[in-house]
């Protein structure tokens, strides 16, 4: 079969005929638009693209894409996607999930998909709340959060999704937010192009149950001062005038500093390819929550054998060594005897 | 080697038509290995065999205690047999605990071969014997052979240059050698097997070989035994045979079915007793293109299998009871997605962790009803270890043809038990057609490259099977979304319409019910023709052997009884109601509290009687025979004394 050129498509071609049913003003709309507008640029085919989701507001995503898709059950999308990706290495498999889906009920599947380095692209819509069930706290809600299920405030320490992914041996870890389409698209493109499991946390506003959760860092007027862009090979620096930066103290602590005080040479140069995830982990802890300067962009992007490829190689090696499977030989493999007539 | 194989001169050799031997020792004593090898030798020799491994859930329970006793029962015969035997006529006991735990099962007047070295004061105390049974006269009703197995093994171990502590570990081979002599087994198969199995450590091989030969020679020369025995090869149907366990037959059946369907096999599984051996076996068969994923948990195992099925693989998940609980939500998803999926449940004693290494048939109602919503799932059950092969192929046929998850029920007894299996002709294994949906023609309704999805109807059903199309990612023009939300009939779009929901519920039920038209009628074994005998025994799954043996025993008394055995539990074979209604009495023996009997009573309004056993052990033929006699109005107590031998030839 000749490899015909990938057809030229537009956003419309990636949009299904289903009416989008998120609440008006939901951050999910901008993420959907970013993905639908990005896909025509990725050089991929609609029929080779699959979106898999679990349960939650974000999980309705596949219905709105004109690709193959599966809206599975709560928390299990990484497991479903693993089975699909390892048996069909020719496909682009995306997982769309939320903070409850990925980090609460499905936490186990998420960490194991990352550890195995299955070739899937995971978009985690983090709105720090349960939206579909109408407003209970989530595993990323801040301590003290008052919700329907925590009228006296949540007692729990939240997960830091980036720290969690790094701790789970992820090879690609990034963060973006729903207010910046360009940054989202650049991050999604990188995640898509990564061979292996790619994890993207997206700060996403739930305007009904947790409105403004990220406003203090993603609002247009505060962004320059509150978001720390991570760019591979460049000093980590932010602020309207680039006056802030990130340094590593002699005791190993990573902190925000004033460039005027420490000097440009002292700034930490971001290296997303560092084998040791320690520094990336420290960067993920730079902000205690989305109310102080917070890094966005790619924290880590390293190469490690992809799980499905490695599995396929074992099959090929076995077939080479033993010859292709022969049913007759299999049935005789346990020692046989003949009963004569 | 040749000297050991020579018939001993001094001993008389007695012909037996069958013998049931139980090897028992500590769970670290290697009794499973000993039993398995004795079985293999006997099978190769040409006997019919059936086995019942019985071991504790703990890997090494405290040595010398009753809890730590591991046993392996094997039935060898010169005719075709159906069960591992009701009562062993020979018990090999390596220590007092093994004797105490198993003595009750031994037939009266049976033979006890005991490791006399194991009966020291401490061991007797651990087993709870107030006095030594070898000397206190309590074993007077048995033929007891005391053999100093440990010291004799240590002796030959010393010659091999093995440390005493290690040498003692070969004593199971001494026992194996002794029993091989006692039953005139050829030694070559065991010696060959040992040389392969222990090839990597010559010292262990040497010690084990010496112990095995020492056991054999001991029988020959010690003049302890008045006779040895011969069980001639069985007159089995001509063909090529192999000895197979249920779990291996199941794994091979899956490979065969995937092969016949032209589908890559994918197994998503989490280790669990007694199902793990299927994962092990399939993991070895990578040259068949089999992908196995040891998942992070039971839910991921089935989730990955569903994902693989979406992509066009034969998705399979294997587990036991607790795993089925965890997979239930995902099975419901597969019902809604209408994708092929095989869910294998190797049943064990429940509820909860229950009896992990013991057998039970208590998941039938779970398979039938264990999901929320109206969620019908076809159920297939294997009846013997080798039948697992055929059952796996049938489960795959139904799953692929009808685009549905299918339950395949086996159990611990079938999984670990083995029997000789006449190998099927590979060419006779039927093909399975996956019938994938194909890309639409580029035509008028199509705007060429920028086709729009929405034209393809993922829930438009086949008129005969009601199956929906299996449309694989990668096929242009068939892009579609499926999920657990209710779908609109035909289009597959999400739909909350009440009438549509009711239609879909009925369609899914009708699809599964319709499988009955592809299922052969249930066969009835009744010497008097259908409906002729006064009692019908209705069984499913692993009770096949015990019911069949009970039928033979009843008939050997000149009485009539019929037997029907179900492989399809949902839907039932189309003629089942008619069969049940043609008998005055229907008795349903099950290793549960009457799950099949509930189903047939509800379905057919027949007064089926339930017979239950939930001891983690399979039925004995005698137990079922007794129940039949009671139904026939014959005093079972009076009858028991004149009971014919179990598993008489048919």
mmCIF file of N, CA and C in Angstrom, chain B residues 48-106:
data_model
loop_
_atom_site.group_PDB
_atom_site.id
_atom_site.type_symbol
_atom_site.label_atom_id
_atom_site.label_comp_id
_atom_site.label_asym_id
_atom_site.label_seq_id
_atom_site.Cartn_x
_atom_site.Cartn_y
_atom_site.Cartn_z
ATOM 1 N N UNK B 48 -5.278 -44.662 32.151
ATOM 2 C CA UNK B 48 -6.085 -43.455 32.270
ATOM 3 C C UNK B 48 -5.794 -42.899 33.663
ATOM 4 N N UNK B 49 -5.776 -41.580 33.761
ATOM 5 C CA UNK B 49 -5.444 -40.955 35.045
ATOM 6 C C UNK B 49 -6.380 -39.786 35.309
ATOM 7 N N UNK B 50 -6.568 -39.487 36.577
ATOM 8 C CA UNK B 50 -7.281 -38.274 36.980
ATOM 9 C C UNK B 50 -6.678 -37.835 38.312
ATOM 10 N N UNK B 51 -6.520 -36.544 38.497
ATOM 11 C CA UNK B 51 -5.778 -36.081 39.680
ATOM 12 C C UNK B 51 -6.563 -35.064 40.487
ATOM 13 N N UNK B 52 -6.210 -34.992 41.768
ATOM 14 C CA UNK B 52 -6.795 -34.000 42.668
ATOM 15 C C UNK B 52 -5.692 -33.425 43.565
ATOM 16 N N UNK B 53 -5.055 -32.335 43.106
ATOM 17 C CA UNK B 53 -4.090 -31.684 43.993
ATOM 18 C C UNK B 53 -4.854 -30.953 45.086
ATOM 19 N N UNK B 54 -4.331 -30.965 46.291
ATOM 20 C CA UNK B 54 -5.028 -30.330 47.415
ATOM 21 C C UNK B 54 -3.963 -29.745 48.344
ATOM 22 N N UNK B 55 -3.818 -28.418 48.256
ATOM 23 C CA UNK B 55 -2.722 -27.825 49.027
ATOM 24 C C UNK B 55 -3.220 -26.596 49.774
ATOM 25 N N UNK B 56 -2.473 -26.200 50.826
ATOM 26 C CA UNK B 56 -2.915 -25.045 51.619
ATOM 27 C C UNK B 56 -2.639 -23.737 50.878
ATOM 28 N N UNK B 57 -3.293 -22.667 51.317
ATOM 29 C CA UNK B 57 -3.089 -21.362 50.695
ATOM 30 C C UNK B 57 -1.737 -20.768 51.076
ATOM 31 N N UNK B 58 -1.228 -21.181 52.233
ATOM 32 C CA UNK B 58 0.062 -20.647 52.664
ATOM 33 C C UNK B 58 1.172 -21.352 51.896
ATOM 34 N N UNK B 59 2.193 -20.603 51.509
ATOM 35 C CA UNK B 59 3.291 -21.222 50.770
ATOM 36 C C UNK B 59 4.041 -22.204 51.671
ATOM 37 N N UNK B 60 4.343 -21.774 52.892
ATOM 38 C CA UNK B 60 4.969 -22.662 53.864
ATOM 39 C C UNK B 60 4.306 -22.459 55.218
ATOM 40 N N UNK B 61 3.226 -23.164 55.441
ATOM 41 C CA UNK B 61 2.604 -23.108 56.768
ATOM 42 C C UNK B 61 3.583 -23.752 57.742
ATOM 43 N N UNK B 62 3.429 -23.515 59.046
ATOM 44 C CA UNK B 62 4.373 -24.098 60.005
ATOM 45 C C UNK B 62 4.582 -25.587 59.744
ATOM 46 N N UNK B 63 5.853 -25.974 59.654
ATOM 47 C CA UNK B 63 6.183 -27.352 59.316
ATOM 48 C C UNK B 63 5.605 -28.303 60.345
ATOM 49 N N UNK B 64 5.117 -29.426 59.876
ATOM 50 C CA UNK B 64 4.649 -30.469 60.761
ATOM 51 C C UNK B 64 3.248 -30.278 61.296
ATOM 52 N N UNK B 65 2.597 -29.170 60.959
ATOM 53 C CA UNK B 65 1.242 -28.945 61.466
ATOM 54 C C UNK B 65 0.210 -29.430 60.452
ATOM 55 N N UNK B 66 -1.002 -29.626 60.945
ATOM 56 C CA UNK B 66 -2.073 -30.069 60.058
ATOM 57 C C UNK B 66 -2.339 -29.033 58.971
ATOM 58 N N UNK B 67 -2.201 -27.743 59.356
ATOM 59 C CA UNK B 67 -2.477 -26.659 58.400
ATOM 60 C C UNK B 67 -1.508 -26.681 57.221
ATOM 61 N N UNK B 68 -0.325 -27.239 57.446
ATOM 62 C CA UNK B 68 0.687 -27.191 56.399
ATOM 63 C C UNK B 68 0.694 -28.406 55.492
ATOM 64 N N UNK B 69 -0.265 -29.300 55.653
ATOM 65 C CA UNK B 69 -0.230 -30.539 54.875
ATOM 66 C C UNK B 69 -0.661 -30.290 53.425
ATOM 67 N N UNK B 70 0.145 -30.794 52.523
ATOM 68 C CA UNK B 70 -0.128 -30.687 51.094
ATOM 69 C C UNK B 70 -0.288 -32.105 50.553
ATOM 70 N N UNK B 71 -1.332 -32.304 49.746
ATOM 71 C CA UNK B 71 -1.585 -33.659 49.255
ATOM 72 C C UNK B 71 -1.863 -33.663 47.766
ATOM 73 N N UNK B 72 -1.612 -34.796 47.147
ATOM 74 C CA UNK B 72 -1.869 -34.963 45.717
ATOM 75 C C UNK B 72 -2.441 -36.360 45.527
ATOM 76 N N UNK B 73 -3.668 -36.413 45.051
ATOM 77 C CA UNK B 73 -4.313 -37.710 44.838
ATOM 78 C C UNK B 73 -4.347 -38.015 43.343
ATOM 79 N N UNK B 74 -3.987 -39.241 43.017
ATOM 80 C CA UNK B 74 -4.057 -39.638 41.607
ATOM 81 C C UNK B 74 -4.734 -41.000 41.503
ATOM 82 N N UNK B 75 -5.568 -41.099 40.497
ATOM 83 C CA UNK B 75 -6.303 -42.324 40.213
ATOM 84 C C UNK B 75 -5.751 -42.864 38.897
ATOM 85 N N UNK B 76 -5.208 -44.088 38.925
ATOM 86 C CA UNK B 76 -4.725 -44.677 37.671
ATOM 87 C C UNK B 76 -5.505 -45.949 37.413
ATOM 88 N N UNK B 77 -5.778 -46.216 36.155
ATOM 89 C CA UNK B 77 -6.601 -47.398 35.896
ATOM 90 C C UNK B 77 -6.354 -47.962 34.507
ATOM 91 N N UNK B 78 -6.879 -49.166 34.318
ATOM 92 C CA UNK B 78 -6.737 -49.820 33.012
ATOM 93 C C UNK B 78 -7.999 -49.638 32.182
ATOM 94 N N UNK B 79 -8.899 -48.761 32.645
ATOM 95 C CA UNK B 79 -10.107 -48.447 31.869
ATOM 96 C C UNK B 79 -10.370 -46.954 31.997
ATOM 97 N N UNK B 80 -11.329 -46.474 31.239
ATOM 98 C CA UNK B 80 -11.521 -45.038 31.288
ATOM 99 C C UNK B 80 -12.226 -44.642 32.574
ATOM 100 N N UNK B 81 -11.713 -43.621 33.230
ATOM 101 C CA UNK B 81 -12.245 -43.196 34.518
ATOM 102 C C UNK B 81 -12.642 -41.729 34.444
ATOM 103 N N UNK B 82 -13.455 -41.308 35.378
ATOM 104 C CA UNK B 82 -14.017 -39.965 35.334
ATOM 105 C C UNK B 82 -13.592 -39.090 36.506
ATOM 106 N N UNK B 83 -13.076 -39.693 37.569
ATOM 107 C CA UNK B 83 -12.764 -38.894 38.766
ATOM 108 C C UNK B 83 -11.411 -39.308 39.343
ATOM 109 N N UNK B 84 -10.877 -38.493 40.236
ATOM 110 C CA UNK B 84 -9.643 -38.868 40.929
ATOM 111 C C UNK B 84 -9.879 -39.919 41.996
ATOM 112 N N UNK B 85 -11.059 -40.447 42.078
ATOM 113 C CA UNK B 85 -11.342 -41.512 43.035
ATOM 114 C C UNK B 85 -11.912 -40.967 44.330
ATOM 115 N N UNK B 86 -12.865 -41.701 44.905
ATOM 116 C CA UNK B 86 -13.483 -41.250 46.150
ATOM 117 C C UNK B 86 -12.515 -41.370 47.318
ATOM 118 N N UNK B 87 -11.958 -42.555 47.483
ATOM 119 C CA UNK B 87 -11.121 -42.823 48.653
ATOM 120 C C UNK B 87 -9.809 -43.438 48.193
ATOM 121 N N UNK B 88 -8.680 -42.879 48.615
ATOM 122 C CA UNK B 88 -7.401 -43.496 48.234
ATOM 123 C C UNK B 88 -7.256 -44.865 48.885
ATOM 124 N N UNK B 89 -6.722 -45.820 48.132
ATOM 125 C CA UNK B 89 -6.437 -47.129 48.720
ATOM 126 C C UNK B 89 -5.005 -47.161 49.234
ATOM 127 N N UNK B 90 -4.216 -46.168 48.818
ATOM 128 C CA UNK B 90 -2.836 -46.071 49.298
ATOM 129 C C UNK B 90 -2.568 -44.638 49.728
ATOM 130 N N UNK B 91 -2.037 -44.490 50.934
ATOM 131 C CA UNK B 91 -1.634 -43.163 51.387
ATOM 132 C C UNK B 91 -0.142 -43.187 51.681
ATOM 133 N N UNK B 92 0.587 -42.278 51.040
ATOM 134 C CA UNK B 92 2.000 -42.101 51.365
ATOM 135 C C UNK B 92 2.072 -40.888 52.290
ATOM 136 N N UNK B 93 2.484 -41.102 53.541
ATOM 137 C CA UNK B 93 2.499 -40.001 54.512
ATOM 138 C C UNK B 93 3.925 -39.741 54.980
ATOM 139 N N UNK B 94 4.373 -38.523 54.779
ATOM 140 C CA UNK B 94 5.758 -38.188 55.092
ATOM 141 C C UNK B 94 5.954 -37.832 56.562
ATOM 142 N N UNK B 95 4.861 -37.520 57.264
ATOM 143 C CA UNK B 95 4.984 -37.173 58.688
ATOM 144 C C UNK B 95 3.650 -37.408 59.394
ATOM 145 N N UNK B 96 3.608 -37.288 60.708
ATOM 146 C CA UNK B 96 2.356 -37.559 61.444
ATOM 147 C C UNK B 96 1.210 -36.654 61.012
ATOM 148 N N UNK B 97 1.489 -35.369 60.749
ATOM 149 C CA UNK B 97 0.415 -34.459 60.354
ATOM 150 C C UNK B 97 -0.227 -34.922 59.049
ATOM 151 N N UNK B 98 0.603 -35.359 58.113
ATOM 152 C CA UNK B 98 0.093 -35.830 56.822
ATOM 153 C C UNK B 98 -0.785 -37.061 57.023
ATOM 154 N N UNK B 99 -0.387 -37.919 57.954
ATOM 155 C CA UNK B 99 -1.179 -39.118 58.246
ATOM 156 C C UNK B 99 -2.514 -38.711 58.851
ATOM 157 N N UNK B 100 -2.417 -37.832 59.864
ATOM 158 C CA UNK B 100 -3.624 -37.468 60.594
ATOM 159 C C UNK B 100 -4.639 -36.759 59.685
ATOM 160 N N UNK B 101 -4.137 -35.857 58.854
ATOM 161 C CA UNK B 101 -5.041 -35.074 58.003
ATOM 162 C C UNK B 101 -5.703 -35.918 56.922
ATOM 163 N N UNK B 102 -5.079 -37.020 56.534
ATOM 164 C CA UNK B 102 -5.577 -37.774 55.376
ATOM 165 C C UNK B 102 -6.114 -39.164 55.678
ATOM 166 N N UNK B 103 -5.883 -39.639 56.905
ATOM 167 C CA UNK B 103 -6.268 -41.010 57.225
ATOM 168 C C UNK B 103 -7.768 -41.230 57.027
ATOM 169 N N UNK B 104 -8.541 -40.236 57.382
ATOM 170 C CA UNK B 104 -9.993 -40.378 57.293
ATOM 171 C C UNK B 104 -10.481 -40.653 55.884
ATOM 172 N N UNK B 105 -9.710 -40.228 54.892
ATOM 173 C CA UNK B 105 -10.137 -40.401 53.503
ATOM 174 C C UNK B 105 -9.803 -41.795 52.972
ATOM 175 N N UNK B 106 -8.839 -42.472 53.623
ATOM 176 C CA UNK B 106 -8.342 -43.749 53.091
ATOM 177 C C UNK B 106 -9.410 -44.835 53.245
#
